[in-house]
mmCIF file of C-alpha atoms in Angstrom:
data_model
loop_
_atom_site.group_PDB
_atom_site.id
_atom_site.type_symbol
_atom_site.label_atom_id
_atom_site.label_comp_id
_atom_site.label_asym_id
_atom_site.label_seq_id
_atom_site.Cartn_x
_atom_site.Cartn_y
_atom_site.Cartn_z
ATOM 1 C CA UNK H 1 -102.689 2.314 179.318
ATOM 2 C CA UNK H 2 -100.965 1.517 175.941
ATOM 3 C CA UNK H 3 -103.468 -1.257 175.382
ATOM 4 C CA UNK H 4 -106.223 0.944 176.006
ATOM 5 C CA UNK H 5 -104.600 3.585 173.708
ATOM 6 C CA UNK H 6 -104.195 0.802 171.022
ATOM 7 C CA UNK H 7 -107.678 -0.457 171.301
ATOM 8 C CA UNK H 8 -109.063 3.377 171.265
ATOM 9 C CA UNK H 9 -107.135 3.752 168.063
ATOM 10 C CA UNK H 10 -108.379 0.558 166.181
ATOM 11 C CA UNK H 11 -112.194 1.647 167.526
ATOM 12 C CA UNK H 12 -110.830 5.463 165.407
ATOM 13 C CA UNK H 13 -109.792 3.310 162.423
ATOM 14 C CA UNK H 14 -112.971 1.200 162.102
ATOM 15 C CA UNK H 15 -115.419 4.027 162.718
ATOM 16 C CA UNK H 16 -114.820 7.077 161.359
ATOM 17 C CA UNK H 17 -114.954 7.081 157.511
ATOM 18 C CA UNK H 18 -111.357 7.709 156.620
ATOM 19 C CA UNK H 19 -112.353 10.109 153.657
ATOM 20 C CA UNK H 20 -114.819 12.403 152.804
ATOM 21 C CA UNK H 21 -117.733 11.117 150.801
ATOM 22 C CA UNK H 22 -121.516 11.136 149.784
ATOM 23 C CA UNK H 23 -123.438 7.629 150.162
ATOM 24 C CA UNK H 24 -126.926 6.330 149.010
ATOM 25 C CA UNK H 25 -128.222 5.616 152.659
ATOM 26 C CA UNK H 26 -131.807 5.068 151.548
ATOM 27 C CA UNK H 27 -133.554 3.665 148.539
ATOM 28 C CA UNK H 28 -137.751 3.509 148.379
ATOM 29 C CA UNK H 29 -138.481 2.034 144.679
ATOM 30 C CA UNK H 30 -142.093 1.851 145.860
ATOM 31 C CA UNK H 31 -142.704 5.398 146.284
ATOM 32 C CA UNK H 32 -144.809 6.231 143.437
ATOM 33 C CA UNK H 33 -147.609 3.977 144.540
ATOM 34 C CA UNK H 34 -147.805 5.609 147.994
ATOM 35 C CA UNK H 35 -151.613 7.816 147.546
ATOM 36 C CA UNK H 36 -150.607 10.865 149.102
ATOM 37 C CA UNK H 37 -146.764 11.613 147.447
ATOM 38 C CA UNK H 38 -146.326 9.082 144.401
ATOM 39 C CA UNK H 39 -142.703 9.496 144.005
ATOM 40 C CA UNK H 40 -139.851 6.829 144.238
ATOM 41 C CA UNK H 41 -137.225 8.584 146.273
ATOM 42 C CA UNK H 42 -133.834 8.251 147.618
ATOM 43 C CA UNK H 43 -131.451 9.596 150.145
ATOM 44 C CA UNK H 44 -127.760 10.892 150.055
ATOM 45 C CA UNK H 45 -125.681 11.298 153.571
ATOM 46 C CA UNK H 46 -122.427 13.228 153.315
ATOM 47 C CA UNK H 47 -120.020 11.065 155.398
ATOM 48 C CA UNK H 48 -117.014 13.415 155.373
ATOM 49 C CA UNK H 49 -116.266 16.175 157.853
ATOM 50 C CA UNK H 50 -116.893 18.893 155.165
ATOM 51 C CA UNK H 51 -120.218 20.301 153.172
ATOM 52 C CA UNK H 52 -119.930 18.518 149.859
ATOM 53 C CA UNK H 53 -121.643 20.708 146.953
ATOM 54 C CA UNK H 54 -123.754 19.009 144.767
ATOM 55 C CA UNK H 55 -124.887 21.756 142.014
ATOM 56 C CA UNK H 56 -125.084 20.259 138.436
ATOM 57 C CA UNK H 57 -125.206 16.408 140.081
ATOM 58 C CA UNK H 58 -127.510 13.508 138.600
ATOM 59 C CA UNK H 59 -129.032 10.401 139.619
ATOM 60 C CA UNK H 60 -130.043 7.329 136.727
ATOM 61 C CA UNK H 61 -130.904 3.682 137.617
ATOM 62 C CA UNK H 62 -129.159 0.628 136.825
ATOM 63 C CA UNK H 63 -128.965 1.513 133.208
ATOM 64 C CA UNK H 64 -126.021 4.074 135.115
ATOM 65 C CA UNK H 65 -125.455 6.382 131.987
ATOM 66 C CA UNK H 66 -124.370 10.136 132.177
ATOM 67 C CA UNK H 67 -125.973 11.265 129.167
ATOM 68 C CA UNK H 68 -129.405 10.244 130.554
ATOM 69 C CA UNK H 69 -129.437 10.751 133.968
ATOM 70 C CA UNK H 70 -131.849 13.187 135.557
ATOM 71 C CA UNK H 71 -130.515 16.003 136.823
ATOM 72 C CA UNK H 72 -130.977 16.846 140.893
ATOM 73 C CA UNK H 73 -132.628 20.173 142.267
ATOM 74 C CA UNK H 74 -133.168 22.106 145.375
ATOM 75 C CA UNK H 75 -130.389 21.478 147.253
ATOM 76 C CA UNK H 76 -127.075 23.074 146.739
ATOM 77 C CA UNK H 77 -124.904 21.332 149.590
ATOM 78 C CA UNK H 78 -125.486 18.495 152.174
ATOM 79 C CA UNK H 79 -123.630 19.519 155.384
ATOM 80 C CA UNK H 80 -121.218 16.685 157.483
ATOM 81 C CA UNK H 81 -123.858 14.049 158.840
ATOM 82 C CA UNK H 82 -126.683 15.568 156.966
ATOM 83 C CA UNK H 83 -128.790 13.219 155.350
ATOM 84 C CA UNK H 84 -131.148 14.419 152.104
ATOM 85 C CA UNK H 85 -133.796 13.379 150.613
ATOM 86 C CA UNK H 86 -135.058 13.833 146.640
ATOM 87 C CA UNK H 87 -137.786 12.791 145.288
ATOM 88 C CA UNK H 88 -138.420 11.725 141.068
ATOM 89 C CA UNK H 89 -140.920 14.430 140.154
ATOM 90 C CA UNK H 90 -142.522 15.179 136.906
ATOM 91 C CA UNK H 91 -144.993 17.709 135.045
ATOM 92 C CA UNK H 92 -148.001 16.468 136.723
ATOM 93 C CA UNK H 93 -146.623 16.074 140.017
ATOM 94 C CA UNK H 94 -143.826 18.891 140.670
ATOM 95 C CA UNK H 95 -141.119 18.903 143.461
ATOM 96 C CA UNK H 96 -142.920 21.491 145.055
ATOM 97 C CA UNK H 97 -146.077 19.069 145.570
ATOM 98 C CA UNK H 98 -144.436 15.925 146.320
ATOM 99 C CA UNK H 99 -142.477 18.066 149.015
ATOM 100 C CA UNK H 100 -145.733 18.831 150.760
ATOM 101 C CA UNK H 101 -147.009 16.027 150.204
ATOM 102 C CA UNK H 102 -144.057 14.174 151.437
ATOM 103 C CA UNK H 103 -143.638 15.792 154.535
ATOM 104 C CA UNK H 104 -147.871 15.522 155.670
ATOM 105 C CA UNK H 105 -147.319 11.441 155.040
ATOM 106 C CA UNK H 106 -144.108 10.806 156.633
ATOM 107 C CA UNK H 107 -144.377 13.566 159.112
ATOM 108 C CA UNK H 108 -148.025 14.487 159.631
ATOM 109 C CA UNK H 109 -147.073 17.980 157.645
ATOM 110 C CA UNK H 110 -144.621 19.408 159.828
ATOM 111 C CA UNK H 111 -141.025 17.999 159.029
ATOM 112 C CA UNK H 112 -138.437 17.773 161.722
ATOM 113 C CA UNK H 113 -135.975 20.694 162.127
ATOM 114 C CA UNK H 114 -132.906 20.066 159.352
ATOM 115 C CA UNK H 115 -135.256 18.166 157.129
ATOM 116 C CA UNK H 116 -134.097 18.390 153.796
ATOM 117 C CA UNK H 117 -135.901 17.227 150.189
ATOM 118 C CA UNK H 118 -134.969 17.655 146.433
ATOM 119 C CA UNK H 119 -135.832 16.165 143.586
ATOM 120 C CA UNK H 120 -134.644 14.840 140.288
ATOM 121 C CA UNK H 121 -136.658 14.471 137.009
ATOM 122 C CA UNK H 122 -136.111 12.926 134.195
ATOM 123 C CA UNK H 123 -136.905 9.993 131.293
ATOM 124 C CA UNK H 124 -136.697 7.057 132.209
ATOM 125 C CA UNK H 125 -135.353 6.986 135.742
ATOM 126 C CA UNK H 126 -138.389 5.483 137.516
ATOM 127 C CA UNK H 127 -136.683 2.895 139.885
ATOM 128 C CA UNK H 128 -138.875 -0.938 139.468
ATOM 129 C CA UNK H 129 -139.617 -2.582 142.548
ATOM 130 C CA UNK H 130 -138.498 -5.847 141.243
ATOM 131 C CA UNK H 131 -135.525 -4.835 141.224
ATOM 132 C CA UNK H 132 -132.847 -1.701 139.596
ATOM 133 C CA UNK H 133 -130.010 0.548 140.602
ATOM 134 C CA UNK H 134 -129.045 4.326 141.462
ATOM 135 C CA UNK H 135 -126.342 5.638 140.550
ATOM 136 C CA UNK H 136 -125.214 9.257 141.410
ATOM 137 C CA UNK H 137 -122.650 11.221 139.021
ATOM 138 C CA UNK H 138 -121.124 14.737 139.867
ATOM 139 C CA UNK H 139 -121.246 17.983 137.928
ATOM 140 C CA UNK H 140 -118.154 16.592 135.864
ATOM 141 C CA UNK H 141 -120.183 12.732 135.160
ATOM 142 C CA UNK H 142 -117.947 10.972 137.354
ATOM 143 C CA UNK H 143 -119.956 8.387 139.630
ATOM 144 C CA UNK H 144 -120.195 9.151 143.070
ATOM 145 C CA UNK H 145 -121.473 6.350 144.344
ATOM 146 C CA UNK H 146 -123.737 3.469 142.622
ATOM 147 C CA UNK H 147 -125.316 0.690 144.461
ATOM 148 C CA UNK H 148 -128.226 -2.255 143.183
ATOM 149 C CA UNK H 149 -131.034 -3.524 144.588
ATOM 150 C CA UNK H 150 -133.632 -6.748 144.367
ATOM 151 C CA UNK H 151 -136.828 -7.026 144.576
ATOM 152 C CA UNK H 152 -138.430 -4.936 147.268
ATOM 153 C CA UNK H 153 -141.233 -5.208 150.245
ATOM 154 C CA UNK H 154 -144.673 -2.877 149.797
ATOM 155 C CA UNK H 155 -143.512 0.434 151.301
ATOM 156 C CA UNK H 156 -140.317 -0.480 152.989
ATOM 157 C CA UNK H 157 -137.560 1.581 151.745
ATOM 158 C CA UNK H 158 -134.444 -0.141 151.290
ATOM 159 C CA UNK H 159 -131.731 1.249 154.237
ATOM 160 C CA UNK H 160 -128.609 1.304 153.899
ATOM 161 C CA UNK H 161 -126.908 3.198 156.939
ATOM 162 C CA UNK H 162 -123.698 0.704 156.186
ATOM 163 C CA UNK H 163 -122.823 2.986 153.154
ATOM 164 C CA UNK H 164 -122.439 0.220 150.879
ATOM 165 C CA UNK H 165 -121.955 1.465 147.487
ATOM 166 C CA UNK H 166 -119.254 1.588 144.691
ATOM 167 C CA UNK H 167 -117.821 4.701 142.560
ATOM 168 C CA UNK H 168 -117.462 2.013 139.157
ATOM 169 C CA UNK H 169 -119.280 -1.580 138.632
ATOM 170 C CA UNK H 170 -120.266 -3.906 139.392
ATOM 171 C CA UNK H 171 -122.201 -1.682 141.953
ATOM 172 C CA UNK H 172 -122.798 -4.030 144.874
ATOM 173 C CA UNK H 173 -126.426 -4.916 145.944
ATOM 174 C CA UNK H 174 -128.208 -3.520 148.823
ATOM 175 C CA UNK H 175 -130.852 -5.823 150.743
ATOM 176 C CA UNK H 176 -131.331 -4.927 154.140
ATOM 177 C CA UNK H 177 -134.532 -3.636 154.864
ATOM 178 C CA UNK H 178 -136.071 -0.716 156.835
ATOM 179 C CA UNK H 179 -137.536 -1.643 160.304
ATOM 180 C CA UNK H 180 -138.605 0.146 163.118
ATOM 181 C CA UNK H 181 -136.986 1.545 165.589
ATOM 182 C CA UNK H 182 -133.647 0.511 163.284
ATOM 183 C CA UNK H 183 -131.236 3.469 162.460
ATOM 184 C CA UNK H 184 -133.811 5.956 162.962
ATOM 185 C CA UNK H 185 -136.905 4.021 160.700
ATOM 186 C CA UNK H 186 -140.408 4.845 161.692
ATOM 187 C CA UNK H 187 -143.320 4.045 160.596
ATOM 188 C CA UNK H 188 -144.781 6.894 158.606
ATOM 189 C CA UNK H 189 -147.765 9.353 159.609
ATOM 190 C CA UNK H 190 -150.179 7.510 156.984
ATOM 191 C CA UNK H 191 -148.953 3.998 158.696
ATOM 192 C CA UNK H 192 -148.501 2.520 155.067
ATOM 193 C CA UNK H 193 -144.815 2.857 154.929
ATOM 194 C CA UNK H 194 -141.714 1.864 157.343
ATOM 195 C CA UNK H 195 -138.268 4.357 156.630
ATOM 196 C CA UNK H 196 -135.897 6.736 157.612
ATOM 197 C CA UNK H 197 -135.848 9.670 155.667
ATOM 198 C CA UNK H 198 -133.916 12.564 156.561
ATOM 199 C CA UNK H 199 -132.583 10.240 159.539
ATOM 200 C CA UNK H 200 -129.208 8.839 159.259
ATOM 201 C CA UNK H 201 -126.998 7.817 162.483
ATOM 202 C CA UNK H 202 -124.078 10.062 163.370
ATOM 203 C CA UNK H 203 -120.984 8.137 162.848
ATOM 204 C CA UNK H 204 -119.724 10.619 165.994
ATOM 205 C CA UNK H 205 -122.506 9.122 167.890
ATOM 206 C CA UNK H 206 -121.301 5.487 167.239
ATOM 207 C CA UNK H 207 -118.129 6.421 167.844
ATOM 208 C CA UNK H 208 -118.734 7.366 171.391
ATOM 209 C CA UNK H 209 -121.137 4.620 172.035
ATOM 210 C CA UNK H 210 -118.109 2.405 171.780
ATOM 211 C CA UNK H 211 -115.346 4.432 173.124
ATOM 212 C CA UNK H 212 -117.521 4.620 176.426
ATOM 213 C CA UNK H 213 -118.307 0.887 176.041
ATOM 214 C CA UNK H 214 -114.600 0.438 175.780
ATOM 215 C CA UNK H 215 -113.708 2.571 178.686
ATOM 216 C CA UNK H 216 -116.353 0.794 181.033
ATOM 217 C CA UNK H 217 -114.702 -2.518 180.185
ATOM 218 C CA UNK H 218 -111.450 -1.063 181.381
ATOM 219 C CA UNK H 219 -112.557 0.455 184.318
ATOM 220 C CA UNK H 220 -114.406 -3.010 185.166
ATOM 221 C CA UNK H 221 -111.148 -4.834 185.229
ATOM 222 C CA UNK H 222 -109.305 -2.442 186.819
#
């Protein structure tokens, strides 16, 4: 019993995030050529055990400046394991649009229950498929979290469930890409793209995945 104990609390240690904090799960640079949205977007999951408030936060790409990042919009809070998505909108193609829009080529127009989109808009914040950065500052311009990324695949987002990411440079790079049936990606409704938006593994879930994988193992040699 006090090996199992010791091997349930290393499983605790690796797992669960050990503090609270917002990540950049998902990147898609190639948004704005999809034909029915035509936004880049990305994703934030809140990792912590507590609704993080993001009211007055920005986003900016690898140029990772304060002063010029874009401000984020419609939504005040992500809850614990709540993933959301925002969009880079403009005047000719509001948040309001690319949200329908959005949500009819991912989803076939009716988004699953929890679903949650923004948007951020701003110069110069358009994220290049051959490569860039996000990088996500607070009401206060402290970074959050920052991350890079190469070149990218014609609408495969970029996913990074593993919450890499850095709160000062060099941001690390991100480079795993979006398959099917992988944390939660799907193909979407228009079958041109291959993501997970809105979707974002529990880390409760993986956590009991391997605490029952660990107890079966006992049990077995029992």
């Amino acid at each position: 019993m006090v090996r199992m104990a010791f091997i349930m609390a290393l499983v605790l240690s690796v797992v669960v995030p050990t503090q609270a904090g917002i990540i950049i799960s998902e990147v898609h640079p190639g948004g704005s050529g999809n034909g029915t949205y035509a936004a880049d977007w990305i994703e934030l999951t809140n990792t912590g055990p507590a609704a993080e408030i993001i009211t007055g936060w920005k986003m900016d790409d690898s140029s990772a400046s304060a002063a010029t990042a874009a401000p984020m919009s419609g939504v005040v809070s992500i809850a614990p394991g709540q993933s959301a998505v925002f969009a880079e909108s403009s005047g000719s193609n509001p948040c309001a649009t690319i949200t329908t829009n959005f949500i009819q080529a991912w989803f076939g127009g009716s988004a699953p229950s929890g679903f949650t989109m923004g948007c951020y808009q701003g110069s110069g914040v358009g994220l290049s498929t051959g490569g860039d950065g996000v990088v996500i500052f607070d009401s206060l311009n402290a970074v959050v979290a920052g991350v890079t990324f190469g070149a990218s695949s014609s609408g495969i987002t970029f996913d990074n469930a593993a919450g890499i990411g850095s709160s000062a440079p060099a941001y690390p790079a991100i480079s795993t890409l979006s398959a099917v049936g992988v944390n939660g990606a799907f193909q979407s409704s228009d079958t041109a793209e291959v993501g997970s938006p809105g979707v974002v593994p529990e880390p409760s879930a993986v956590l009991l995945l391997c605490l029952g994988s660990l107890l079966a193992l006992h049990r077995c040699r029992r």
